[in-house]
Structures are given as structure tokens and as C-alpha cells.
Amino acid sequence: MRVLGIVVEYNPFHYGHLHHLRESIRLVKPDYVVAVMSGNFCQRGEPAIVNKYARTKIALLNGVDLVLELPTVYAIQDAGGFAVGSIGVLHKTGVVTDIVFGSESGDIDFLKRVAHTLVNQTPEFQAEFKKQLKMGFSYPNARKYALMGTLSDDVAKLSKSNDILGIEYIKALMQYKSEIEPHVIKRVGADYNDPEFKGRLSSATAIRKVVKAGQFETIREAVPPATYEVLREEFEKGRGPVFWEYLEFVIAVFRKMKREEFEKIYSFNEGLDLRFWEAARQTGDLQQFVELVKAKRFTYSRIRRAILHVLFDLEKEKMEKSNTLGPQYLRILGFNTKGRELLREIKKKSSVPLIATASLYKQVLEDVEKQQAEGKREWQVDGDLYIWQFEKDVLASDIYSFLYPNKSVRSAGMDFEQQPVML
Amino acid sequence: MRVLGIVVEYNPFHYGHLHHLRESIRLVKPDYVVAVMSGNFCQRGEPAIVNKYARTKIALLNGVDLVLELPTVYAIQDAGGFAVGSIGVLHKTGVVTDIVFGSESGDIDFLKRVAHTLVNQTPEFQAEFKKQLKMGFSYPNARKYALMGTLSDDVAKLSKSNDILGIEYIKALMQYKSEIEPHVIKRVGADYNDPEFKGRLSSATAIRKVVKAGQFETIREAVPPATYEVLREEFEKGRGPVFWEYLEFVIAVFRKMKREEFEKIYSFNEGLDLRFWEAARQTGDLQQFVELVKAKRFTYSRIRRAILHVLFDLEKEKMEKSNTLGPQYLRILGFNTKGRELLREIKKKSSVPLIATASLYKQVLEDVEKQQAEGKREWQVDGDLYIWQFEKDVLASDIYSFLYPNKSVRSAGMDFEQQPVML
């Protein structure tokens, strides 16, 4: 049995995603396709344009068999943490045999060599890396320059986001000692954050921009019919589009905080706490806030993610533990008939609990701990971390629904009220 | 030397306020008029329509000699706490000889009798009061019904807001053992929260409503020219009008909170914590939030104030201490030439420190503590409470400026950047 795993955000699902999905299937010829998908907040540090259930439905309508949620605490991390979470979910299903990801280089062996160099760091590499960071370069750039001195490959090409992420996927596979086979598909079409609308070749960024400009009909040529229809329904109900700017109130929250309170939050180091504290006092405009915080070593995405880390109270200790142990559950967002079959396999083989009905999350943990105690099955779950990670997903959803354009549908609790999407 | 003290919000200053000011002066014939005024948030639990400096300027232009700030921790309390703060400021100047307040009954002796009954409560009164509260009546109503059995006066007339506040003023004077003489002026014109616009007789509520409806020019007939001009300037700069609805983001903040966190905050008792927690989950609309929390024992004003208590982290212990000890400083918001003379007297006679330049607030405390230690002068100040109360004023301002309609003027720090208004 071959099971293809893919890591997605689908914000929103467009023809580039469809191409990737079809090419991956052609390459691996899997019996099942499982996608691990960001929930209500994405890696760019932004709320998704529509909620995770709507995006799940679109994924299923386009050929994915099962959608599992990437826990929020990983979805809004840099490439490293994002990979630990997403590969962790796929690996811990116990059934995924292959993953395929997009790559600008299209050279899996090159990416493996880089990943290997990064995992087995020589002292020379480490010294060079630190030097570059000290010079003020952002994490990915400092790493690239440090690699240049270590590998004979043309490392310069490592500035592309898919390759950077791909290396992290391979590193995460190594971290989990996973036997999943990684493959790459050479990316075609728009860069993922190319802001220009190019019809069928438009990036998700470009599509969101068009929606924001109030030209929803225009995206019809850039997305499969299912995307268009589901988005239309969501927008009609006032559950979207949700944009990052709606989070502007965080500035008021930041004004309540002392510098020391920032320091406890993940990603606040290298002086980011002071920059946040000062910028929140200087402006009441979220875009300008980010501009004020911006520095060579702080990318826009990192700043936007750090905003969410504060909003969700993601303290350092728990985040580091999360990055060491990986995700503590598999959360089902939706499935089709084949996905239902696959779930039966996962139920037998997964190393962490499977959550189908969110309201039972504590019960699920108790059952698993009981099985463990009785020696019936070997689970790998940290109870505290399981609760913490899951409750952060719930909190993220409750903040997300507050951002809905239509005030009358902003109630909290979507995780508990909505069942997995079944097709 | 006779110094008239008045307690005001001026949100905004209108002809009713002017009438009250002139009548008070006619009655007391003072050498100076000092007003203690709410800062950026008012007793209804709402942000003021324009900031405290603009409202101070209007007060000075209309004949007040000196404006002192009512610390935020009192400004957003019920009648009892509001009176402890405002009378405390006037009393602690050491120079105020008379206060005048509006009254529906116009009967100062009656109000004094009621205050006396409330301060020296008989066991019968207490039992009756508790019984009424248990029946679910709001605090003022329960008190009224309990008084009915105690006083032979026609207590039924005690449902009017000015009389209720007046009784609290008299109680506060008793609490401070103050020699200030209270007087009443029988109120004419609109009730303070009559929502109907009535030209020169319009209430502040009605005037704000007209501004909110976008009909600023209409208020010209309801307010003195100075009010109109200053409001116009503030609105042009985008520093107003500020409305309560702009605080809607508090719902997102509440969704982050656990029930126990509400319990630590002042005014959260009788189950208000659970009602807040639940309502924040049910709606994303601030007006609807208040409707959901509403109950017989929780008035709208109390709910709106409780929202601010959470926003400003006003914990119970510090609030209770504040209500026992009164305000710990006199903060100068503005003065005219006569006010400057009066300040020289206050400097000699006040029992708490006088803050003219906000950035020096810690220095001011140190100086006072030094004088105290050296036996040079008798001060009555609790250092911790002084810092706490003052920093809450600063926080309130920093949240307030975030609410400005014009994003480019939303920077924090107005307390430190703006000097007292001098006319």
C-alpha cells in the first residue's frame, strides 16, 4: 500500500496546487492521498482567507482523500518548525510511504546533501553560521552563506522558498527517523508570493490580493470551480474573506504588555521584544507597526508570526518541547470514502491519538493513557503537551471567527460545533 | 478665600454644564473654581468623545480656573467609587471650601439624612438591603428599597442619578472627615442621559448621538462656541470622535481569558465572570455582548465599566485599597492665570503630591518621600498605590489614542508628550 503525503495551506486552492497534486499522484501512484493542512492561520503569519473547514472541503473536492490539521503551534512557525509539525503529522499516521514537495532546483539529492550538512554540523559550519547571524543577516540567509563554505554545490540557488522548506522536510524526516521517501517536483508557474495576477498561473498571494480589491469574480479563471463555489458560499455567509489587517487590535494588546512579558513568548529574542514594545507605542496602524519592527534579521513573515505568537500566548518552553517531540495528535478535518478506509489503517498504526470529535479530546487522551498503562498498545504522547497544543488550535479558531466580516456569525467554538467534512 | 470645587466629565461641555457652572458661582461666590474631571474614559464605561486635554481646554475657555484629573481607577467606577475619587481629589487639594452638585430633589438636608443613614447602617437596614439584593435588584434599587423602611422621607425620589451621586459625594466627604461644605442646585433641562436632541437643552448623550450620526454641525446650537471649535479641531486632526464601539476587540481579548482570570478583576462577582466568559464566546458584536451579559442586577453602565476593568487589569485588591485611601496624587490637566495662583496655594496645602509634568511622576514621589523622611512635611501617600494609579492613567491614555479614527495620530504616550493646557 502506497500512501502519498503532502503538506499544504491551500489559501486558497488554485490551479498550481491542482497541478502539484496531479503530478505527485503521477509520480508516486499512491492508493491514498493524505494532506496535512494549516488550520485557520498560515505560515506567513496571517489568518487564512476562509476557515479550515471550507478549505478542507475544497481539498476533498479536488482529489485529496484525507485532510489532517497541522497544529497551529507548528503552522505559524518558520520553515524549521513548520516542517517538524507537518512531517510529524504525516510520519505519525504510521501509513504514509511517500511525500512529494515542490522544489525550484528539482534536485532531491542536492537537498538531501544540504540537509545532511545541517543536521551533522561541523564546528567550522557552526562558527561561520554564527558569524553571518552576527552580521545581521536573517536566519535563512546566514545559513545559506555558511553553507557556501561547506558544500561544493551551487548553494546560491538556496534562496528559493520551496527548496528551503524542502530541506527542512528532509531534516524533519531524519529527526523522526522516518522511512517515508521524499520526492520533488520541479515547480512551474508563479512564485508562491508573486503578487501579480496571472490567470491560471496566479499565486495564492495574487488571488487573495484580487479578492481584497473586491474583484472576487476575477479569480474564477485562477481557481478550480470547487474553490470558487466554496469561497462564494463562505463570503455570502460573511465568514470571509478574512484579512491580516483585521488583527490591528493586537497593537492595543501590546500596549498593555511590559517588555518582560514579550520575552516569555517564543520567537522573542535578538531584541525583537524591545522593537515590538516600541513600535506598538509609535503607531496604531498594523502595516506601519510591521515596518517599524522590520530589520535585516527580522523578515516580514517572522514579524507577522511573532504577532500571532503573542496573541496565542505561545511560551518558549512549550514551543521548544513541541519542536522536539512533534505533534501530539492527528486531528481529522475531513475525508472522502477512500479517506475513511485510510483512517481505519491509521487508527491501527498511528503513534499519537487520532481526534475525530474535538469535544472528546480529553476523553481520547484518557483512553490512550489507559491503553498505555495496560500495556495494550505503545503510544508516544505527552499528555500535557497534547492538551496545550490542542487548546491552542481551539484558541486560534476562536480568535479567527472573531475576524469574520459578518458580526452575527462570529461565535466561538467552531472546533466543537463542526464535525469533520465528509464527502 | 473661597474655592469652589465641581465634579465634571464634560463629554462634551454643553449649555447645561455652563448653566450649572454659572449657578454654582452665583451661589458660592468663590475666588477660584477648580474642576476634577474624568480623563479619557467616563463613568458610563465609555471612552470620552475627545481626549482629556481637549476637554480641559474647553473647560478653561468656559470659566473653570483649574482642571485636575480624576484618576482612571475612580472615573470608571460606580457612583460610590467615583465619589471617593472625585471628592478625594477636591479634598486633598487642601484649598477647596465648597462643592456644588446638581440634584433632582434640590434638598441638601434630605440627601445628608440619607447619607448619614447609609454610613451609620443599622442592622435592620443591612438585613433589608441584603434581602433586596438577593431578590436580584441592582445595587441602587436594592438600596432605595431598603431605605424606604428606614427613613420617613419620600425615598422613592431617590431613583434620580444626580441625587444618588450626591449622596455618595456627601458620604465621601464624611469618609475624608472633610470640612468642605456641600451645596445643591436643582437641575433643570434634560436628564443627563436623555437621548433626544433638544437644542440648548440637549444632554451630552444626545449631543454624542448626533455627532455619531455624522451631523456635527447640528450640535452648534447645543454647545458653547468653545466646545464647537475645539471639537472641530480635534475631529479635523482625526483624534475624534471616539466611540465606545471601537472597543469591540475586547471580545477577542476575553476569548483568550480563563474564567479564573476574570475573577481577579474588580467588579467581577455575583457571577459576572461566567456571563462575560460565555457572552464573549457567543458573539463578536460588542453591543450584543452587553445585551447577553445584561441581567437585573447588572446595569448596562456596570457592564461597560467592567469591560474597562478587564482591559486595564484593575485587580480587586488595589481597587479596594484605592477606595479606602482615595487618590494618591493631584494631576494637573490645565489652568488659567487664576488657576496658576491657586496652584501655588495647593502646593503648600495638599496632602498628596501634585503632578504637573507626567514624565517626572517617579521623581515627584521620591521628593515627597524624602520630605516625609526628613520630617519637613506631612504627606499622606502610599507609594505603591501612587505608582499603580498613575500608570493606569497612562495605560488608559495609550489604549484611548489607539481608538483615534486617524491611524497616523494613534501613537501612545500623550501623558508624557503633552504639557498641561495653559490659557
XYZ file of C-alpha atoms in Angstrom, chain A residues 48-200:
153
model
C -6.379 32.130 6.157
C -8.805 33.749 3.731
C -11.510 31.238 4.702
C -11.617 28.840 7.611
C -10.099 25.377 7.761
C -13.343 23.510 7.164
C -14.067 25.400 3.951
C -10.504 24.825 2.751
C -10.788 21.143 3.663
C -13.925 20.792 1.565
C -12.129 22.337 -1.398
C -9.196 19.959 -0.956
C -11.503 16.920 -0.897
C -13.410 18.159 -3.949
C -10.092 18.367 -5.795
C -8.900 14.848 -5.094
C -7.366 14.676 -1.633
C -8.693 11.668 0.337
C -7.961 12.783 3.885
C -7.111 16.148 5.426
C -5.391 16.319 8.810
C -4.798 19.600 10.613
C -1.303 20.909 11.106
C -1.490 22.055 14.756
C -1.403 25.855 14.985
C 1.754 25.876 17.068
C 3.606 24.499 14.009
C 1.592 26.192 11.268
C 2.807 29.613 12.358
C 6.486 28.793 12.737
C 9.417 29.323 10.388
C 10.333 26.625 7.871
C 12.033 24.505 10.551
C 9.132 24.325 12.973
C 6.595 24.114 10.178
C 8.409 21.045 8.843
C 8.699 19.395 12.251
C 4.934 19.716 12.617
C 3.816 18.787 9.124
C 6.236 15.909 8.597
C 5.454 14.864 12.154
C 1.759 14.526 11.372
C 2.436 12.534 8.205
C 5.001 10.318 9.876
C 2.884 9.666 12.964
C -0.032 8.399 10.909
C 2.086 5.259 10.528
C 0.796 4.776 6.974
C 2.408 7.430 4.756
C 5.054 5.956 2.457
C 5.976 8.897 0.240
C 5.939 12.644 0.351
C 6.254 14.976 -2.601
C 7.026 18.643 -2.396
C 7.681 21.418 -4.864
C 11.235 22.499 -5.449
C 12.841 25.197 -7.529
C 16.020 23.165 -8.040
C 14.136 19.909 -8.614
C 17.214 18.123 -7.272
C 16.369 15.833 -4.334
C 19.959 14.625 -3.920
C 21.224 18.155 -3.574
C 18.571 18.923 -0.952
C 19.481 15.756 0.942
C 23.169 16.731 0.956
C 22.319 20.148 2.357
C 20.003 18.646 4.987
C 22.728 16.203 5.978
C 25.250 19.029 6.350
C 22.844 20.953 8.516
C 21.985 18.031 10.767
C 25.577 16.900 11.212
C 27.026 20.365 11.624
C 30.804 20.669 11.703
C 32.334 23.207 14.107
C 33.516 25.197 11.061
C 29.986 25.434 9.749
C 28.660 26.484 13.135
C 31.257 29.218 13.525
C 30.545 30.573 10.076
C 26.785 30.476 10.671
C 27.094 32.421 13.907
C 29.323 34.959 12.203
C 26.741 35.563 9.489
C 23.938 35.921 12.007
C 26.008 38.431 13.951
C 26.457 40.437 10.784
C 22.723 40.906 10.896
C 21.581 38.508 8.202
C 18.266 36.769 8.560
C 18.341 33.120 9.570
C 17.900 31.672 6.040
C 20.462 33.990 4.517
C 23.042 33.421 7.227
C 22.604 29.700 6.746
C 22.987 29.988 3.010
C 26.251 31.890 3.325
C 27.562 29.428 5.890
C 26.691 26.533 3.588
C 28.615 28.109 0.740
C 31.841 27.460 2.551
C 30.925 23.856 3.302
C 29.340 22.358 0.207
C 30.766 22.278 -3.276
C 27.241 22.581 -4.712
C 25.895 25.804 -6.082
C 24.367 26.803 -2.793
C 23.402 30.216 -4.096
C 20.264 28.688 -5.502
C 19.111 28.084 -1.939
C 17.316 31.385 -1.724
C 14.107 29.875 -3.051
C 11.413 29.246 -0.504
C 10.411 25.772 -1.680
C 13.944 24.447 -1.569
C 14.472 25.935 1.874
C 11.291 24.285 3.090
C 12.226 21.033 1.339
C 15.496 20.864 3.222
C 13.574 21.261 6.447
C 11.222 18.449 5.437
C 14.189 16.165 4.898
C 15.721 17.242 8.203
C 12.407 16.517 9.935
C 12.301 13.055 8.337
C 15.778 12.481 9.783
C 14.633 13.769 13.199
C 11.779 11.241 13.257
C 13.997 8.500 11.785
C 11.211 8.175 9.279
C 11.209 5.719 6.412
C 8.991 7.950 4.312
C 10.561 8.534 0.901
C 10.797 12.200 -0.145
C 10.380 13.251 -3.782
C 10.438 16.601 -5.510
C 8.512 18.104 -8.363
C 10.141 20.971 -10.154
C 7.911 23.958 -9.606
C 6.426 25.742 -12.559
C 4.313 28.866 -12.678
C 4.272 31.737 -10.269
C 6.428 32.014 -7.217
C 4.253 31.393 -4.189
C 4.272 35.024 -3.191
C 4.320 36.614 -6.644
C 1.755 39.390 -6.155
C 0.819 39.707 -9.835
C -2.417 38.162 -11.056
C -1.646 35.822 -13.976
C -4.842 33.913 -14.649
C -4.346 30.168 -14.207
